[in-house]
Each structure stands twice: as C-alpha cells, then as structure tokens.
CSV table of C-alpha atoms and ligand atoms in Angstrom, one decimal:
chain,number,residue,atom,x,y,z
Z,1,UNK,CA,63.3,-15.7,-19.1
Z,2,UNK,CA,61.2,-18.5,-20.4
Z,3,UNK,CA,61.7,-17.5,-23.8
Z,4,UNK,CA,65.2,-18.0,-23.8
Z,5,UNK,CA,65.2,-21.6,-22.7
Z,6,UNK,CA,65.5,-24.3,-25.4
Z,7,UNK,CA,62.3,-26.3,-26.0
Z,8,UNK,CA,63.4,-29.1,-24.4
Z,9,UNK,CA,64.7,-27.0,-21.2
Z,10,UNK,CA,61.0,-25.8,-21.4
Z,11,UNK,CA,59.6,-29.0,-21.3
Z,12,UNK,CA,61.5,-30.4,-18.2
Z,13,UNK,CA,60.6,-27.2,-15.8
Z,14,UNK,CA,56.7,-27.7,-17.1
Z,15,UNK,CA,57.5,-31.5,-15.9
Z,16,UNK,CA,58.9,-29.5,-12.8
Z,17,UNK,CA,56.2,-27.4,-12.3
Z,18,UNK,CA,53.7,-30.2,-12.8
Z,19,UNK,CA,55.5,-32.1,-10.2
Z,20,UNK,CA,55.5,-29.7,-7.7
Z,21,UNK,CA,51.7,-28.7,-8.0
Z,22,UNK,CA,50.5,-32.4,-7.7
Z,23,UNK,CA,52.9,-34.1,-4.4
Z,24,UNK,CA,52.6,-37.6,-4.9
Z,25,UNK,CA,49.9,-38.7,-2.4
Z,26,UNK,CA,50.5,-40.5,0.9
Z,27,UNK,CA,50.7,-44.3,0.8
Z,28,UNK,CA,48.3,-45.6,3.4
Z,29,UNK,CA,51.3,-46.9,5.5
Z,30,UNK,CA,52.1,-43.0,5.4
Z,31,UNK,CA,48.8,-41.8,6.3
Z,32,UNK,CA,48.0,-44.3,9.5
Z,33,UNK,CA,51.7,-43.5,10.7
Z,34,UNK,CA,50.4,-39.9,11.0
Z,35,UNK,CA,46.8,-41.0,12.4
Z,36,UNK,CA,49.0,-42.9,14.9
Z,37,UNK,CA,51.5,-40.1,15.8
Z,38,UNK,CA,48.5,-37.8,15.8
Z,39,UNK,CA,47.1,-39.6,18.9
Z,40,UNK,CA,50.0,-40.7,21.0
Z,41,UNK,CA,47.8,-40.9,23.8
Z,42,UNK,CA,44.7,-43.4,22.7
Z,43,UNK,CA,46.8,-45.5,19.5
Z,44,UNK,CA,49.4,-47.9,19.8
Z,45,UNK,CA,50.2,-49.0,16.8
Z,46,UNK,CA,49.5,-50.3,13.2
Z,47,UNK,CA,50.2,-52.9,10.5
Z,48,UNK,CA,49.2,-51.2,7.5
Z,49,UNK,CA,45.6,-53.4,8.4
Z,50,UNK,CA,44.5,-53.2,11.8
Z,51,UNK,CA,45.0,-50.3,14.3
Z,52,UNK,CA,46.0,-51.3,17.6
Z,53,UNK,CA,44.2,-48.5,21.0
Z,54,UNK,CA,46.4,-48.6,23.7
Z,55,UNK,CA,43.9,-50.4,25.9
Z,56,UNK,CA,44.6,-53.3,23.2
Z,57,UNK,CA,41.3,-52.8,20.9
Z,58,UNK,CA,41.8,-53.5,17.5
Z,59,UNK,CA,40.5,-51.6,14.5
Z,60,UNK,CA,39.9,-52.9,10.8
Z,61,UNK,CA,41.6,-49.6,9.1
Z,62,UNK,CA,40.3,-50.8,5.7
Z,63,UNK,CA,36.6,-51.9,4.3
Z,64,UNK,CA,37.9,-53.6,1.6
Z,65,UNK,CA,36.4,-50.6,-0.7
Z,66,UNK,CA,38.8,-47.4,-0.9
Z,67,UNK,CA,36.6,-46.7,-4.2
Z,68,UNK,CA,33.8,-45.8,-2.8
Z,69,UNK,CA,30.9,-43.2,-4.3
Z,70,UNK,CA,31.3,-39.5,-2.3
Z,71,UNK,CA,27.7,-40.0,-0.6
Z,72,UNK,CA,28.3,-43.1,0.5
Z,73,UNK,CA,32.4,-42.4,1.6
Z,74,UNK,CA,30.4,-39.5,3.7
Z,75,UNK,CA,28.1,-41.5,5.3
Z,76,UNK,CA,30.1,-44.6,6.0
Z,77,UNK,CA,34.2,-44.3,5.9
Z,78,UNK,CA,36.8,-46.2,6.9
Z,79,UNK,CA,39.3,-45.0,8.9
Z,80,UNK,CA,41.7,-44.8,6.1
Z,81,UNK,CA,38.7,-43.4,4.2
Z,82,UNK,CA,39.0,-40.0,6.9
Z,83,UNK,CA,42.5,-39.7,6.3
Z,84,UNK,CA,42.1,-38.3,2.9
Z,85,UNK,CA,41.6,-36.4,0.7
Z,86,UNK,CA,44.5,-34.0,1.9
Z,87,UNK,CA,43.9,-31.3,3.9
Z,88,UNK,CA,46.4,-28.2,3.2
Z,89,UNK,CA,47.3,-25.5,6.0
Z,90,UNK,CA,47.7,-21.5,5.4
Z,91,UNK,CA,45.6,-19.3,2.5
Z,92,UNK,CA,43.6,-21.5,0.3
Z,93,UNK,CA,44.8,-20.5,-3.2
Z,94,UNK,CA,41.3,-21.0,-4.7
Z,95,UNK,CA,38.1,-22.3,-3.3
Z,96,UNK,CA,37.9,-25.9,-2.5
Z,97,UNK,CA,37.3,-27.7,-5.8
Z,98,UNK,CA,33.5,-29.9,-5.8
Z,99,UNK,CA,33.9,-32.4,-3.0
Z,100,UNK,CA,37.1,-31.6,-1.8
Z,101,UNK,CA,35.8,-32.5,2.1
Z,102,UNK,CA,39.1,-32.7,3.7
Z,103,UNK,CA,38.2,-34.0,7.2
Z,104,UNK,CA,34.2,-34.4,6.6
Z,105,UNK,CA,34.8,-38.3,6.2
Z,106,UNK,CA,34.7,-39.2,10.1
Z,107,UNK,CA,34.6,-42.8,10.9
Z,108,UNK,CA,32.2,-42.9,13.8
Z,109,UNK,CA,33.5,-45.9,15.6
Z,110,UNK,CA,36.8,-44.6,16.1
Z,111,UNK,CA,36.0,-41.1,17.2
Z,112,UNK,CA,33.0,-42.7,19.7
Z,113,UNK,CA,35.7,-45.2,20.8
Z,114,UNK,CA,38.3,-42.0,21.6
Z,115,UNK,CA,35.7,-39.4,22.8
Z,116,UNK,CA,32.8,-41.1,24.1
Z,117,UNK,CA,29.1,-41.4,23.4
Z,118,UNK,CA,27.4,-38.8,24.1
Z,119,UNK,CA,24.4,-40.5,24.2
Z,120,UNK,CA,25.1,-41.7,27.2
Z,121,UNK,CA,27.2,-39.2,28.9
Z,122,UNK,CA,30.3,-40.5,28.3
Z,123,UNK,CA,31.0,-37.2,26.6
Z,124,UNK,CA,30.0,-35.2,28.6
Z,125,UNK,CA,31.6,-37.2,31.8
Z,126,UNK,CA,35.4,-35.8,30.1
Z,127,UNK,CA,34.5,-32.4,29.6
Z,128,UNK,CA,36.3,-29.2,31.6
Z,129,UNK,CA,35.4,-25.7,31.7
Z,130,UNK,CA,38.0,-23.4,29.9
Z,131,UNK,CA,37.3,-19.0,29.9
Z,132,UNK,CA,37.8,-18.4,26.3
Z,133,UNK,CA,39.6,-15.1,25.3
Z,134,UNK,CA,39.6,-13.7,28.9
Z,135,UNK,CA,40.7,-10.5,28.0
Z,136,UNK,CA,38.0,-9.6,25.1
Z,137,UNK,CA,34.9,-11.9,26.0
Z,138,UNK,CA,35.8,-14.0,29.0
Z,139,UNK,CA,33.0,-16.8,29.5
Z,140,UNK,CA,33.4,-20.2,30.4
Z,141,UNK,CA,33.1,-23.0,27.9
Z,142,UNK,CA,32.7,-26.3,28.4
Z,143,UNK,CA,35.4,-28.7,26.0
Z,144,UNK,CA,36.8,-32.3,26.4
Z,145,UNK,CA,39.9,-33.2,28.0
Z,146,UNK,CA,40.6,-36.0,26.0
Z,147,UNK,CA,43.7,-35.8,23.9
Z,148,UNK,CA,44.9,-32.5,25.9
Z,149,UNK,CA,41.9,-30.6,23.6
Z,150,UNK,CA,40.9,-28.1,26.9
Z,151,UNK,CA,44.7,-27.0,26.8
Z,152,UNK,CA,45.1,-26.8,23.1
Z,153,UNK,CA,41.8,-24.6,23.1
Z,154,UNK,CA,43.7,-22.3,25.9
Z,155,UNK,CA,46.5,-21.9,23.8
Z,156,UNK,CA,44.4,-21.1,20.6
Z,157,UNK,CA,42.2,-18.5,23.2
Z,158,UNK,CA,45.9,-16.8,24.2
Z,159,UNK,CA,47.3,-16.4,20.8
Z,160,UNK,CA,44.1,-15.3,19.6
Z,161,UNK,CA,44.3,-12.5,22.2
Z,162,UNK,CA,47.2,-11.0,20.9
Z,163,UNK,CA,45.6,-10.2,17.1
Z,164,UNK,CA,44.4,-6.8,16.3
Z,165,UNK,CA,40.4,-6.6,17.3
Z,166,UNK,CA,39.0,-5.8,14.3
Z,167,UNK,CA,40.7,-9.8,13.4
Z,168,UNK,CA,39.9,-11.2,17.4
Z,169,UNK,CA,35.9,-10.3,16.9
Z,170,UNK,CA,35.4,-13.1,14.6
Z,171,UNK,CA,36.1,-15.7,17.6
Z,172,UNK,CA,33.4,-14.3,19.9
Z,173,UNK,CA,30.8,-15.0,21.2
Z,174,UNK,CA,31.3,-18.4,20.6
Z,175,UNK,CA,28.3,-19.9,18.9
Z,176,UNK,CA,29.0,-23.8,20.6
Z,177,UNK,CA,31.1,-26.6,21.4
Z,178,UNK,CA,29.2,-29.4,22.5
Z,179,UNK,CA,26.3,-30.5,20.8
Z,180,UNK,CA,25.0,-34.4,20.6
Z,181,UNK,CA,23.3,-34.1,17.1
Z,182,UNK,CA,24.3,-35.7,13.6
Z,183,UNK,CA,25.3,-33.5,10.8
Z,184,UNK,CA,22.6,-32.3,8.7
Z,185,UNK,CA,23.0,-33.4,5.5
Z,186,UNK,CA,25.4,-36.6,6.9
Z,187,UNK,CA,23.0,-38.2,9.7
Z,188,UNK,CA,26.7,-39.2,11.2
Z,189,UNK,CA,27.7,-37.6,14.5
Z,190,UNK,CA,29.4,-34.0,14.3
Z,191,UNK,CA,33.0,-33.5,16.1
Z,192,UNK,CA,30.3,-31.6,18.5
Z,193,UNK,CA,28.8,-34.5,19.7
Z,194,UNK,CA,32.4,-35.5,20.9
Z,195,UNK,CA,33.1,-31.6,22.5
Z,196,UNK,CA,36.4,-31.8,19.8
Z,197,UNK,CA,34.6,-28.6,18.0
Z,198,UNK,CA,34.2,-25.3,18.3
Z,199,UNK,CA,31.9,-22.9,16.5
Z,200,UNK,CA,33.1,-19.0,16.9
Z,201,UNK,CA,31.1,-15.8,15.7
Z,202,UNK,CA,28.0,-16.8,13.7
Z,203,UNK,CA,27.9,-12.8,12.6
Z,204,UNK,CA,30.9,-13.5,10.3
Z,205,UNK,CA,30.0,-17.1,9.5
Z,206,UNK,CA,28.7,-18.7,5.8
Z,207,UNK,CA,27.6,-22.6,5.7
Z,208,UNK,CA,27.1,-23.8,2.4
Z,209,UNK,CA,23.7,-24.9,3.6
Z,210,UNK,CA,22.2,-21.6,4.3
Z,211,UNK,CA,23.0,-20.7,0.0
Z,212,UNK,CA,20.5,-21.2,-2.2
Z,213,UNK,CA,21.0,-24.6,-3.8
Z,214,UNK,CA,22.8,-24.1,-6.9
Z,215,UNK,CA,25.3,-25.7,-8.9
Z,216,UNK,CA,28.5,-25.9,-7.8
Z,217,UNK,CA,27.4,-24.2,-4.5
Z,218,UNK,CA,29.4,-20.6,-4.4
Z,219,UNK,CA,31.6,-20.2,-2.0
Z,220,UNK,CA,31.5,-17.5,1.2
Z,221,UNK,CA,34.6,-16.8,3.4
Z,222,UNK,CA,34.4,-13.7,6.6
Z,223,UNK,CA,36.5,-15.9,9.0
Z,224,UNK,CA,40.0,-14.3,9.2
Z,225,UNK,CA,43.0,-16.2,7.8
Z,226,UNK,CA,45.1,-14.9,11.0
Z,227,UNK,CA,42.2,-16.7,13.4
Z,228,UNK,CA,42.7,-20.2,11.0
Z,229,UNK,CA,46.4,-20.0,11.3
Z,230,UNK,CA,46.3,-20.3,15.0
Z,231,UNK,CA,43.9,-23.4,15.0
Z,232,UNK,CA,45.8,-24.8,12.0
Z,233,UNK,CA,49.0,-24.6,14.4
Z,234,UNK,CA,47.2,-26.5,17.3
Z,235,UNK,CA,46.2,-29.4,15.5
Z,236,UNK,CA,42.2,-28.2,14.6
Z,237,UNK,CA,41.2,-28.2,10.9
Z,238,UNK,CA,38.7,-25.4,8.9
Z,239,UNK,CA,35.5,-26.1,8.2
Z,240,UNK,CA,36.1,-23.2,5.4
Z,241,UNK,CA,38.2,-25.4,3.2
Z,242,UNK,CA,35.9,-27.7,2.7
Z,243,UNK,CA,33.3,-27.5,-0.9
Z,244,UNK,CA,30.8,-28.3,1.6
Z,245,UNK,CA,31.9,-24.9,3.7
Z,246,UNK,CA,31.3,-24.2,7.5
Z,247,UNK,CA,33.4,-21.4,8.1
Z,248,UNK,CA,33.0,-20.5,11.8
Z,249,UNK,CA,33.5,-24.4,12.4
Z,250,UNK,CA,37.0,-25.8,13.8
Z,251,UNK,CA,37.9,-29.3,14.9
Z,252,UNK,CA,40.7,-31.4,16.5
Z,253,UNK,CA,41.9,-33.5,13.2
Z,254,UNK,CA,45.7,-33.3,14.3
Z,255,UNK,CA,46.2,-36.5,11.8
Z,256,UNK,CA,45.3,-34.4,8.2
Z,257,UNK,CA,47.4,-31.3,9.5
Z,258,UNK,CA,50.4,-34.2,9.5
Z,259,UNK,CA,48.8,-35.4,6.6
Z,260,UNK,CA,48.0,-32.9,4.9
Z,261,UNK,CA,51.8,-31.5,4.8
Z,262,UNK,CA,52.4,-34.7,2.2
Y,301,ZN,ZN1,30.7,-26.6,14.0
C-alpha cells in the first residue's frame, strides 16, 4: 500500500502520522479551563494569571518559571506546573519515558487549601466511612468527602465488583487511604495526607523505589488494566504511568484526565 504512493504522497501521510502521534499541547488558558471545570465545587474562575476559590481566595497560577529543572518542578510546582506533563487514559503503549510524572507535580497550597491540613485535623474532620467491595472484601474505609471523593470511590468499589475475580483481587485488601506523611523521595505531602488516595493490594504492587537503583529504573506492572480503567473513568489517575511508578497507588486528579485527553 505504501509502496504505491508517490514520494510526495509519502511524505504528507509521514507529516500525518507525525501530527497525529505528537497533539499539539494544551495552552495554559486550556489547561486551567480544565483545572477549573475539574473542581466545580471549590474554583470559580481564572484569568489565565490568578485562580479565583469560590470563597473568593485568589491563587498566583504561575511562578514566573515554567522552565524549571525536574527536581526542583517536583519539589516546588506551580499550579500550572501540576497540570502537565499530560497524562493519557487506557493501555500505556510503552513504559513511561524518564520523568514522564504525569500528576507527581502537586502544588501543596492548593491541594491543603481544597482538602485540609492534616496536621491539624482538618483532614481528617471531612472524612466518611465507605465499605469497599462489599460483596468480595467488605470493610470500612475511611476517605474525604470533599469534592464528592466518598461517592466516586463507591462507584469505582461497584463497578469493580462486577470484573471476573481473578482481575477484582488486585483491589483488596486495601493497603491505605489516609496517611499524613510526605512522599519519600519528594518531602511534599502525598494525596494521602489529603484522604484523595487509595492504595489497593500491595501482593500485586511494584514501586519504583523498592528496585534496585539502576539506570533508567525498569519498569514493573501486576495491577490490572480493567481495575485502572474504572478509576481512570471516575476522575483518579495511575500511579503506574508514571517513570517514577507506584502501581497500587490511585488519586483524585480529575483536571489531567480532562487534560490529558488534549
Ligand atoms: Zn499511594
């Protein structure tokens, strides 16, 4: 088929190709119209330079520095900094490329201002019990109520419920939601310490930082794609598409699913 084609015919459906592997990328206006829409409940509004809360606080979105090193993006984003790189739903087609992160950038003033601080029980204060998959392990879990993240977490439980077992056993027993501790190798709060996060089965679990330290760090995958599809739908991103992989981590990040789709 490609053989018959001229050579300039060739050329434009490489062009084509090219084009369609590499979507132009979001324009920030793009991106904090989706961080907005993502969290009807807590945002207002924004000008393409401050993000306007609902209870009228007002946000830089930008320091000044979108070019900043990985380490220090990690340590210290922006809010527009979280927003990217792109995070892409449904079967990765290869393992995340070196610090492809999508969703490890968290900007820690926004997320305290929408979840709480744990250190002082303000967390823990909007937290609700849900029984996660009642039918196959049935305990209570405690998760937040804050942007409807108890009923999402139902939902994802119910659908979960109705996949074969030998896909369901990699949600259970759940290894932990809340947890008021930094990341390890970030010292910046996990989506834990805001009860946005669930850990399932740790038997079929890989984290990059249980592998021996080598270069580039191999990737591990056991969690189900079936089990990540449901989460994907209800707004939670994978911890196993990121280079730095957690695979039996999810969390609420329903701004780089809308993203993401860019
Ligand atoms: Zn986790």
């Amino acid at each position: 088929m490609l053989r018959s084609l001229p050579r300039s015919g060739f050329v434009s459906l490489l062009f084509t190709l090219a084009a369609l592997q590499a979507a132009p990328a979001a324009s920030p206006s793009e991106l904090l119209d989706a961080l907005v829409a993502a969290y009807p409940d807590a945002l207002a509004r924004h000008d393409g330079e401050k993000l306007t809360w609902r209870d009228g606080t007002v946000m830089a979105v930008s320091d000044g520095r979108p070019d900043k090193p990985f380490r220090e993006r990690l340590t210290n984003p922006s809010i527009l900094d979280q927003m990217t790189p792109p995070y892409r739903t449904g079967r990765l087609a290869a393992p995340p490329a070196l610090n492809d992160d999508p969703g490890r950038f968290r900007n820690e003033a926004f997320f305290k201002k929408m979840y709480g601080d744990c250190t002082k029980g303000e967390v823990q204060a909007r937290m609700v019990p849900i029984v996660w998959l009642p039918k196959s392990w049935g305990k209570k879990v405690s998760v937040t109520s804050v942007n409807g993240i108890a009923d999402k977490l139902k939902a994802v439980s119910d659908e979960i419920e109705t996949l074969p077992p030998a896909i369901r056993k990699a949600a259970f027993p759940i290894a932990g939601v809340l947890a008021c501790r930094p990341v390890a190798d970030t010292g910046k709060m996990s989506m834990h310490g805001y009860g946005a996060a669930i850990d399932l089965n740790l038997e079929v679990s890989d984290y990059w930082l249980w592998t021996k330290k080598t270069d580039p760090i191999p990737y591990k995958n056991r969690m189900p794609q079936e089990i990540v599809d449901v989460f994907e739908r209800h707004g939670f991103v994978w911890g196993g598409k990121w280079y730095h992989y957690d695979t039996m981590h999810f969390e609420y990040r329903p701004e780089l699913i809308r993203s993401g789709a860019k």
